Coordinates of C-alpha atoms in Angstrom, one line a residue:
Chain F
M1 CA -111.7 -82.1 6.3
F2 CA -109.6 -82.2 3.1
E3 CA -109.4 -78.4 2.9
F4 CA -108.4 -78.2 6.5
K5 CA -105.5 -80.6 5.9
I6 CA -104.1 -78.5 3.1
L7 CA -104.4 -75.4 5.2
H8 CA -102.7 -77.1 8.0
K9 CA -99.8 -78.3 5.7
G10 CA -99.4 -74.7 4.5
A11 CA -99.2 -73.4 8.0
M12 CA -96.6 -76.0 8.9
E13 CA -94.5 -75.0 5.9
K14 CA -94.7 -71.4 6.9
M15 CA -93.5 -72.4 10.4
E16 CA -90.5 -74.2 8.8
Y17 CA -89.5 -71.0 7.0
L18 CA -90.0 -69.0 10.1
K19 CA -87.8 -71.4 12.2
A20 CA -85.1 -71.4 9.5
F21 CA -85.2 -67.7 9.3
L22 CA -85.0 -67.2 13.0
V23 CA -82.2 -69.7 13.7
G24 CA -80.1 -68.6 10.6
G25 CA -80.7 -65.0 11.5
L26 CA -79.6 -65.5 15.1
I27 CA -76.4 -67.2 14.1
C28 CA -75.7 -64.2 11.9
V29 CA -76.5 -61.8 14.7
V30 CA -73.8 -63.5 16.8
G31 CA -71.3 -63.0 14.0
Q32 CA -72.3 -59.3 13.6
I33 CA -71.9 -58.7 17.4
L34 CA -68.5 -60.4 17.3
I35 CA -67.3 -58.2 14.4
D36 CA -68.7 -55.0 16.0
K37 CA -67.8 -55.5 19.6
T38 CA -64.6 -57.5 19.5
K39 CA -61.3 -57.2 17.6
L40 CA -61.9 -60.6 15.9
T41 CA -61.4 -60.3 12.2
S42 CA -64.0 -61.8 9.9
A43 CA -61.6 -64.6 9.0
R44 CA -61.3 -65.6 12.7
V45 CA -65.1 -65.4 13.2
L46 CA -65.4 -67.7 10.2
V47 CA -63.0 -70.3 11.6
L48 CA -64.6 -70.0 15.0
F49 CA -68.0 -70.7 13.6
V50 CA -66.9 -73.8 11.7
T51 CA -65.0 -75.1 14.7
L52 CA -68.0 -74.4 17.0
G53 CA -70.3 -76.3 14.7
A54 CA -68.0 -79.3 14.6
I55 CA -67.6 -79.3 18.4
L56 CA -71.4 -79.0 19.0
Q57 CA -72.0 -81.8 16.6
G58 CA -69.3 -83.9 18.4
F59 CA -71.7 -83.7 21.4
G60 CA -74.7 -84.3 19.2
I61 CA -76.1 -80.9 20.0
Y62 CA -76.0 -79.3 16.5
Q63 CA -78.1 -82.2 15.0
K64 CA -81.0 -81.1 17.2
L65 CA -80.7 -77.6 15.8
V66 CA -80.6 -78.9 12.3
E67 CA -83.8 -81.0 12.9
F68 CA -85.5 -77.9 14.3
A69 CA -84.4 -75.3 11.8
G70 CA -83.3 -77.2 8.7
A71 CA -81.4 -75.0 6.2
G72 CA -81.4 -72.2 8.9
A73 CA -78.8 -74.3 10.7
T74 CA -77.0 -76.0 7.8
V75 CA -76.5 -73.1 5.5
P76 CA -74.6 -70.7 7.9
L77 CA -71.0 -71.6 8.7
P78 CA -71.5 -73.7 11.8
G79 CA -73.4 -76.0 9.4
F80 CA -70.2 -76.7 7.6
G81 CA -68.5 -77.7 10.9
Y82 CA -71.6 -79.8 11.6
S83 CA -71.2 -81.7 8.3
L84 CA -67.5 -82.2 8.9
A85 CA -68.1 -83.7 12.3
K86 CA -71.1 -85.8 11.2
G87 CA -69.2 -87.2 8.3
A88 CA -66.2 -88.1 10.4
I89 CA -68.3 -89.8 13.1
E90 CA -70.3 -91.8 10.5
E91 CA -67.3 -92.9 8.6
V92 CA -65.5 -94.0 11.8
S93 CA -68.4 -96.3 12.6
K94 CA -68.2 -97.8 9.1
V95 CA -64.4 -98.1 8.4
G96 CA -62.8 -97.4 11.8
F97 CA -60.2 -94.9 12.8
V98 CA -59.2 -93.8 9.3
G99 CA -62.8 -92.5 8.9
A100 CA -61.9 -89.6 11.2
F101 CA -59.7 -88.3 8.5
T102 CA -61.7 -89.2 5.4
G103 CA -65.4 -88.9 6.5
G104 CA -65.6 -85.2 7.1
V105 CA -64.1 -84.2 3.8
S106 CA -66.1 -86.8 1.9
R107 CA -69.3 -85.5 3.3
T108 CA -68.5 -81.9 2.5
A109 CA -66.8 -82.7 -0.9
G110 CA -69.8 -81.4 -2.8
G111 CA -69.8 -78.1 -1.1
I112 CA -66.0 -77.6 -1.4
S113 CA -65.9 -78.6 -5.1
A114 CA -68.9 -76.4 -5.8
A115 CA -67.2 -73.4 -4.0
V116 CA -64.0 -73.9 -6.1
F117 CA -65.9 -74.4 -9.4
F118 CA -68.3 -71.5 -9.0
G119 CA -65.6 -69.3 -7.6
Y120 CA -63.5 -69.9 -10.7
V121 CA -66.4 -69.4 -13.1
I122 CA -67.4 -66.2 -11.4
S123 CA -63.9 -64.9 -11.4
L124 CA -63.8 -65.4 -15.2
I125 CA -67.1 -63.5 -15.7
F126 CA -66.7 -60.6 -13.3
N127 CA -64.1 -58.1 -12.2
P128 CA -64.0 -57.2 -8.5
R129 CA -64.8 -53.7 -7.5
S130 CA -65.3 -51.7 -4.3
K131 CA -68.8 -51.7 -2.7
Chain O
M1 CA -19.4 -32.2 13.4
K2 CA -22.2 -29.8 12.8
V3 CA -23.8 -30.3 9.4
R4 CA -24.9 -27.0 7.9
L5 CA -26.3 -26.9 4.4
K6 CA -26.5 -23.6 2.5
G7 CA -29.7 -22.4 3.9
T8 CA -30.9 -25.1 6.2
M9 CA -30.5 -24.8 9.9
K10 CA -31.2 -27.5 12.4
L11 CA -33.2 -26.6 15.4
G12 CA -33.3 -28.8 18.5
R13 CA -33.3 -32.6 18.0
S14 CA -35.3 -33.0 14.9
T15 CA -36.5 -29.8 13.1
Y16 CA -35.0 -28.4 10.0
R17 CA -35.6 -24.7 9.3
F18 CA -35.3 -23.6 5.7
K19 CA -33.7 -20.2 5.3
S20 CA -34.4 -19.7 1.6
N21 CA -37.9 -19.3 0.1
V22 CA -38.7 -23.0 -0.5
A23 CA -42.2 -22.8 -2.0
I24 CA -44.9 -25.2 -3.0
S25 CA -45.0 -23.6 -6.4
D26 CA -48.0 -25.6 -7.7
C27 CA -49.7 -28.9 -7.1
F28 CA -52.0 -31.3 -8.9
T29 CA -54.5 -33.6 -7.3
V30 CA -56.5 -36.5 -8.8
V31 CA -59.0 -38.6 -6.9
G32 CA -61.4 -41.4 -7.4
K33 CA -65.2 -41.4 -7.6
K34 CA -66.0 -41.6 -3.9
E35 CA -63.6 -38.8 -3.0
G36 CA -65.2 -36.8 -5.9
Q37 CA -68.6 -37.2 -4.2
G38 CA -67.3 -36.1 -0.8
P39 CA -67.4 -32.6 0.8
L40 CA -64.2 -31.5 -0.8
S41 CA -65.2 -32.6 -4.3
I42 CA -65.0 -29.1 -5.9
Y43 CA -61.4 -28.6 -4.8
F44 CA -59.7 -31.5 -6.6
D45 CA -58.2 -30.9 -10.0
M46 CA -59.4 -34.1 -11.5
V47 CA -61.9 -36.9 -10.6
I48 CA -61.5 -40.3 -12.3
E49 CA -64.7 -42.3 -11.9
D50 CA -63.3 -45.6 -13.2
E51 CA -61.6 -47.3 -10.3
Y52 CA -59.4 -49.2 -12.7
A53 CA -58.5 -45.9 -14.4
G54 CA -58.5 -47.8 -17.7
Q55 CA -55.9 -50.3 -16.5
K56 CA -56.3 -54.0 -15.9
S57 CA -55.3 -54.1 -12.2
W58 CA -55.6 -51.8 -9.2
E59 CA -51.9 -51.6 -8.8
L60 CA -51.6 -50.3 -12.3
A61 CA -54.6 -48.0 -11.8
E62 CA -52.9 -46.4 -8.7
G63 CA -49.7 -46.0 -10.8
K64 CA -51.8 -44.3 -13.5
L65 CA -53.3 -41.8 -11.1
L66 CA -49.8 -40.9 -9.8
N67 CA -48.5 -40.6 -13.3
I68 CA -51.4 -38.3 -14.2
A69 CA -50.8 -36.1 -11.2
I70 CA -47.1 -35.8 -12.0
T71 CA -47.4 -35.2 -15.8
K72 CA -50.4 -32.7 -15.4
L73 CA -48.4 -30.8 -12.7
V74 CA -45.4 -30.5 -15.0
Q75 CA -47.6 -29.4 -17.9
R76 CA -49.5 -26.8 -15.8
A77 CA -46.3 -25.4 -14.3
G78 CA -45.1 -24.9 -17.8
E79 CA -41.9 -26.8 -17.1
K80 CA -40.2 -29.3 -19.4
P81 CA -39.7 -32.7 -17.8
D82 CA -36.0 -32.2 -18.5
N83 CA -36.0 -29.3 -16.1
I84 CA -37.3 -31.4 -13.2
D85 CA -34.2 -32.5 -11.2
L86 CA -35.8 -35.1 -9.1
I87 CA -39.0 -37.0 -8.2
L88 CA -39.5 -38.1 -4.6
S89 CA -42.4 -40.4 -4.4
G90 CA -43.9 -43.2 -2.2
D91 CA -47.1 -45.2 -1.7
L92 CA -48.4 -48.0 0.4
L93 CA -47.8 -51.0 -1.9
N94 CA -45.0 -53.5 -1.6
Q95 CA -41.8 -52.2 -3.1
L96 CA -43.6 -48.9 -3.9
S97 CA -45.1 -50.5 -7.0
S98 CA -47.4 -47.7 -8.0
S99 CA -44.6 -45.1 -7.6
H100 CA -42.3 -47.2 -9.8
F101 CA -45.1 -47.8 -12.3
A102 CA -45.8 -44.1 -12.4
A103 CA -42.2 -43.1 -13.0
R104 CA -41.2 -45.7 -15.5
D105 CA -41.9 -43.6 -18.6
L106 CA -41.1 -40.2 -17.1
D107 CA -37.3 -40.2 -17.6
I108 CA -36.7 -38.1 -14.5
P109 CA -34.3 -39.0 -11.7
F110 CA -36.3 -40.8 -9.0
I111 CA -36.1 -41.6 -5.3
G112 CA -38.7 -43.9 -3.7
I113 CA -39.5 -43.3 -0.1
Y114 CA -41.7 -45.2 2.3
G115 CA -43.5 -43.5 5.2
A116 CA -46.9 -45.2 4.8
C117 CA -49.6 -42.4 5.2
S118 CA -46.9 -39.9 6.4
T119 CA -45.3 -40.1 2.9
F120 CA -46.8 -36.7 1.9
A121 CA -44.8 -34.8 4.6
L122 CA -41.7 -37.0 4.1
S123 CA -41.6 -36.4 0.4
V124 CA -42.3 -32.6 0.6
G125 CA -39.8 -32.3 3.5
L126 CA -37.0 -34.1 1.8
A127 CA -37.7 -32.2 -1.5
S128 CA -37.4 -29.0 0.5
L129 CA -34.0 -30.0 1.8
F130 CA -32.8 -30.7 -1.7
V131 CA -34.1 -27.3 -2.9
D132 CA -33.0 -25.3 0.1
S133 CA -29.5 -26.7 -0.1
G134 CA -29.3 -25.6 -3.7
F135 CA -28.6 -29.1 -5.0
A136 CA -31.8 -29.2 -7.0
K137 CA -33.9 -26.5 -8.5
N138 CA -37.2 -28.2 -9.3
V139 CA -38.2 -31.2 -7.3
I140 CA -41.5 -33.0 -7.5
A141 CA -42.8 -34.6 -4.3
A142 CA -45.6 -37.1 -4.9
T143 CA -47.7 -39.8 -3.3
S144 CA -50.7 -42.0 -4.0
S145 CA -53.0 -44.6 -2.5
H146 CA -55.9 -46.7 -3.8
F147 CA -58.7 -48.2 -1.8
C148 CA -58.8 -51.4 -3.7
S149 CA -55.0 -52.1 -3.9
A150 CA -54.6 -51.2 -0.2
E151 CA -57.5 -53.5 0.9
K152 CA -56.1 -56.3 -1.2
Q153 CA -52.6 -55.9 0.3
F154 CA -53.3 -55.0 3.9
R155 CA -56.7 -56.5 4.7
Y156 CA -58.7 -58.9 2.5
P157 CA -59.2 -59.2 -1.3
L158 CA -62.4 -57.3 -2.2
E159 CA -63.7 -60.5 -3.8
L160 CA -64.2 -61.9 -0.3
G161 CA -66.7 -59.2 0.5
T162 CA -65.8 -59.0 4.2
Q163 CA -67.6 -56.6 6.5
R164 CA -65.6 -53.6 7.7
P165 CA -65.5 -53.0 11.5
P166 CA -66.6 -49.5 12.5
T167 CA -63.1 -48.4 13.6
S168 CA -61.7 -49.2 10.2
Q169 CA -60.8 -46.3 7.9
W170 CA -61.4 -45.9 4.2
T171 CA -58.2 -45.7 2.1
V172 CA -58.4 -42.7 -0.2
T173 CA -58.1 -43.4 -3.9
G174 CA -56.1 -40.6 -5.4
A175 CA -52.7 -39.1 -6.0
A176 CA -51.1 -35.7 -5.5
A177 CA -47.9 -34.2 -6.8
F178 CA -46.2 -31.0 -5.6
L179 CA -43.7 -28.8 -7.3
I180 CA -41.1 -27.7 -4.8
K181 CA -38.8 -24.8 -5.9
Q182 CA -37.3 -21.6 -4.7
E183 CA -39.8 -18.8 -5.2
D184 CA -39.7 -15.3 -3.9
S185 CA -43.2 -14.2 -4.6
S186 CA -45.4 -14.2 -1.6
Q187 CA -48.2 -15.9 -3.6
S188 CA -46.9 -19.4 -3.1
P189 CA -47.0 -21.0 0.4
K190 CA -43.5 -21.5 1.8
I191 CA -42.3 -24.5 3.6
T192 CA -40.4 -23.1 6.6
H193 CA -39.8 -26.0 8.9
F194 CA -39.7 -29.8 8.6
T195 CA -39.8 -31.8 11.8
V196 CA -38.8 -35.4 11.4
G197 CA -40.7 -37.9 13.5
R198 CA -39.4 -40.9 15.4
I199 CA -40.7 -44.4 15.4
L200 CA -43.1 -45.1 18.3
D201 CA -44.9 -48.3 19.2
F202 CA -47.6 -48.5 21.9
G203 CA -48.4 -52.2 21.3
I204 CA -51.5 -51.7 19.2
K205 CA -52.0 -54.7 17.0
D206 CA -55.3 -54.1 15.3
P207 CA -54.8 -53.0 11.7
N208 CA -58.4 -52.0 11.7
N209 CA -57.7 -49.4 14.3
M210 CA -54.8 -47.4 12.9
G211 CA -56.1 -44.1 14.1
A212 CA -55.6 -45.1 17.7
A213 CA -52.1 -46.5 17.0
M214 CA -51.0 -43.2 15.2
A215 CA -52.4 -40.6 17.6
P216 CA -49.5 -40.8 20.0
A217 CA -47.0 -40.3 17.1
A218 CA -48.9 -37.1 16.1
F219 CA -48.8 -35.9 19.6
D220 CA -45.1 -36.6 20.0
T221 CA -44.1 -34.9 16.7
I222 CA -46.3 -31.8 17.5
M223 CA -44.7 -31.5 20.9
R224 CA -41.2 -31.8 19.5
H225 CA -41.9 -29.3 16.8
F226 CA -42.9 -26.7 19.4
S227 CA -40.0 -27.5 21.7
D228 CA -37.5 -27.4 18.8
T229 CA -38.9 -24.1 17.3
K230 CA -39.8 -22.4 20.6
R231 CA -43.0 -21.5 18.9
S232 CA -46.1 -21.3 21.0
F233 CA -49.2 -23.3 20.1
D234 CA -51.1 -20.2 19.1
Y235 CA -48.5 -19.4 16.4
Y236 CA -50.4 -21.4 13.8
D237 CA -53.8 -20.6 12.4
M238 CA -54.4 -24.3 12.0
I239 CA -52.8 -27.6 13.1
I240 CA -53.9 -30.5 10.9
T241 CA -53.1 -34.1 11.4
G242 CA -53.0 -36.6 8.5
D243 CA -55.4 -39.5 8.8
L244 CA -56.2 -40.1 12.5
G245 CA -59.9 -40.3 11.7
Y246 CA -62.5 -40.0 14.3
V247 CA -61.1 -42.6 16.7
G248 CA -57.5 -41.3 16.5
R249 CA -58.6 -37.7 16.7
K250 CA -60.5 -38.3 19.9
L251 CA -57.4 -39.9 21.4
L252 CA -55.2 -37.0 20.4
D253 CA -57.6 -34.6 22.1
E254 CA -57.3 -36.7 25.2
L255 CA -53.5 -36.7 25.1
F256 CA -53.4 -32.9 24.9
K257 CA -55.9 -32.7 27.7
K258 CA -53.9 -35.0 29.9
E259 CA -50.9 -32.8 29.4
G260 CA -53.0 -29.8 30.3
I261 CA -52.4 -28.2 26.8
R262 CA -55.0 -25.9 25.4
F263 CA -54.5 -23.8 22.3
S264 CA -56.6 -21.5 20.3
S265 CA -55.5 -22.6 16.8
E266 CA -57.9 -25.0 15.2
L267 CA -57.1 -28.7 15.3
F268 CA -58.2 -30.6 12.2
D269 CA -57.7 -34.0 10.6
C270 CA -57.5 -34.6 6.9
G271 CA -59.0 -38.1 7.4
I272 CA -62.1 -36.4 8.9
L273 CA -62.4 -33.7 6.2
M274 CA -62.2 -36.1 3.2
F275 CA -65.5 -37.9 3.5
D276 CA -69.0 -37.5 4.9
P277 CA -69.4 -40.6 7.1
E278 CA -73.2 -40.2 7.2
T279 CA -73.8 -40.6 3.5
Q280 CA -70.5 -42.3 2.4
N281 CA -70.3 -45.2 4.8
T282 CA -66.6 -44.5 5.4
G283 CA -66.4 -45.7 9.1
A284 CA -63.8 -43.9 11.2
G285 CA -62.7 -41.6 8.3
A286 CA -60.2 -41.5 5.5
S287 CA -56.7 -42.9 5.5
G288 CA -53.9 -43.6 3.0
C289 CA -51.1 -41.6 1.6
A290 CA -53.5 -39.7 -0.6
A291 CA -55.7 -38.6 2.4
S292 CA -53.3 -35.9 3.7
A293 CA -51.8 -35.2 0.3
C294 CA -55.1 -34.7 -1.6
V295 CA -56.7 -32.7 1.3
F296 CA -53.7 -30.5 1.5
G297 CA -53.1 -30.2 -2.3
G298 CA -56.8 -29.8 -3.2
Y299 CA -58.2 -27.9 -0.3
L300 CA -55.7 -26.4 2.1
Y301 CA -53.3 -25.3 -0.5
K302 CA -56.0 -23.1 -2.1
L303 CA -57.0 -21.7 1.3
L304 CA -53.4 -20.7 1.8
R305 CA -53.2 -19.1 -1.6
E306 CA -56.4 -17.2 -0.9
R307 CA -54.9 -16.3 2.6
T308 CA -57.8 -17.8 4.5
F309 CA -55.0 -19.2 6.6
E310 CA -51.5 -18.0 6.6
K311 CA -49.7 -20.4 8.9
I312 CA -50.4 -24.0 9.2
L313 CA -48.7 -27.0 10.7
I314 CA -49.5 -30.3 8.9
V315 CA -48.7 -33.5 10.6
P316 CA -49.3 -36.6 8.5
T317 CA -49.1 -39.9 10.5
G318 CA -48.1 -43.3 9.2
A319 CA -48.8 -46.8 10.5
L320 CA -45.9 -48.9 9.4
M321 CA -47.2 -52.4 9.4
S322 CA -46.9 -54.9 6.6
Q323 CA -49.0 -57.9 5.9
S324 CA -46.3 -60.2 7.2
T325 CA -45.8 -58.4 10.5
A326 CA -49.6 -58.4 11.0
L327 CA -49.7 -62.1 10.5
L328 CA -46.8 -62.5 12.9
G329 CA -49.0 -60.8 15.5
E330 CA -46.5 -57.9 15.8
S331 CA -47.7 -54.5 17.1
I332 CA -47.7 -51.5 14.7
P333 CA -44.8 -49.1 14.7
V334 CA -46.0 -45.6 13.9
I335 CA -44.5 -42.2 12.9
A336 CA -45.5 -38.7 12.2
H337 CA -43.6 -35.9 10.3
A338 CA -44.6 -32.2 10.5
L339 CA -44.3 -29.5 7.9
A340 CA -44.8 -25.8 8.8
I341 CA -46.3 -24.1 5.7
E342 CA -46.6 -20.4 5.8
I343 CA -47.3 -17.3 3.7
V344 CA -44.2 -15.2 4.1

């Protein structure tokens, strides 16, 4: 019985990885198709993804995807939009209207600061070159 | 008033015919690592593997390449810098930075010109006018481009690591310099005609699809060259466009087909000759000032000297957008200039 439980837990973990892989991969597939088949620049795809994540979360849809796929949904760009929307909504319920302006950035502050910090550190260590 | 220089004669609306023997006496090409691995690798005079060329920025690196091309050309031609009357040079960067960097310790009179990727024909054509008129004896026409500095200025900084769409072209890293002078020996290819293009704009806004934007300009200039010179399409052994790449080249074929024009001379494109898209991941082909300049200077110039070809028409095209006009959502003005280069 005990052994079965461990086995079962391992299988569940593997399912988690699989779900994250599939959902994260599918989001990237959408981005790839947009770059290959439309004239959208990568910067526009980026903005589109963030906006889309925020709108979907505004309707509570992206939350379900996050519950299903975990990091597969939070790590790609729509996940950033999701965090912005979620933070804003939560903060509005705590402090009122002003929360719409503070909540999103507060919730994503860690990610933004980390991006600035590591971007700076990396730029000190490496020189850019062509691929 | 009809303007008539000593040797030059104007034909039709936009073609200048040089009466004296204006020759490309010598040329020097230097390219980057990727170009040095391409199908034309053995033809270039020098390959510099380091994309910084020992400098601290890409803009300086591009200037260094151009400086090397010019100084090595002067050395090989056995000329003293004092005997060079003029340098005509241009590149893709804002305010022609790399040309100005390249020329700042040369102490030779300098004119900067901008024609985007058509700069090769523009600089050689103008140099020929100076030489044919007798105002100058030795003129250097030069141009350069660099993949990294062009990406940084026109698209995205490389640090961003963006994906390139399949229609985008790969800017050639390299520089070429040409010594234009009067020369009577039949060894050196002569520039016989220079057809100045006009600005066209067909409303294409995608800076990742310049080949399609430039194809009509190449078509227009080729047609005008033939109507001005009354030459037939079969006169040339080879007609070669600058950097239309695969996408633009296909469009040019369609334009000729639509007009019902067929010709037996071969139609090539420098942007297609430069790289091998299968192994080099270069998308729709090469682009940049150095594409036509290095393919001509490295490869075609030698074929002309060996008499594999005797008459070619080279038509480099330029997409004249800037980063601000792209952000304003403006369409891309385009131009093409043509040079008839012959063994006479």
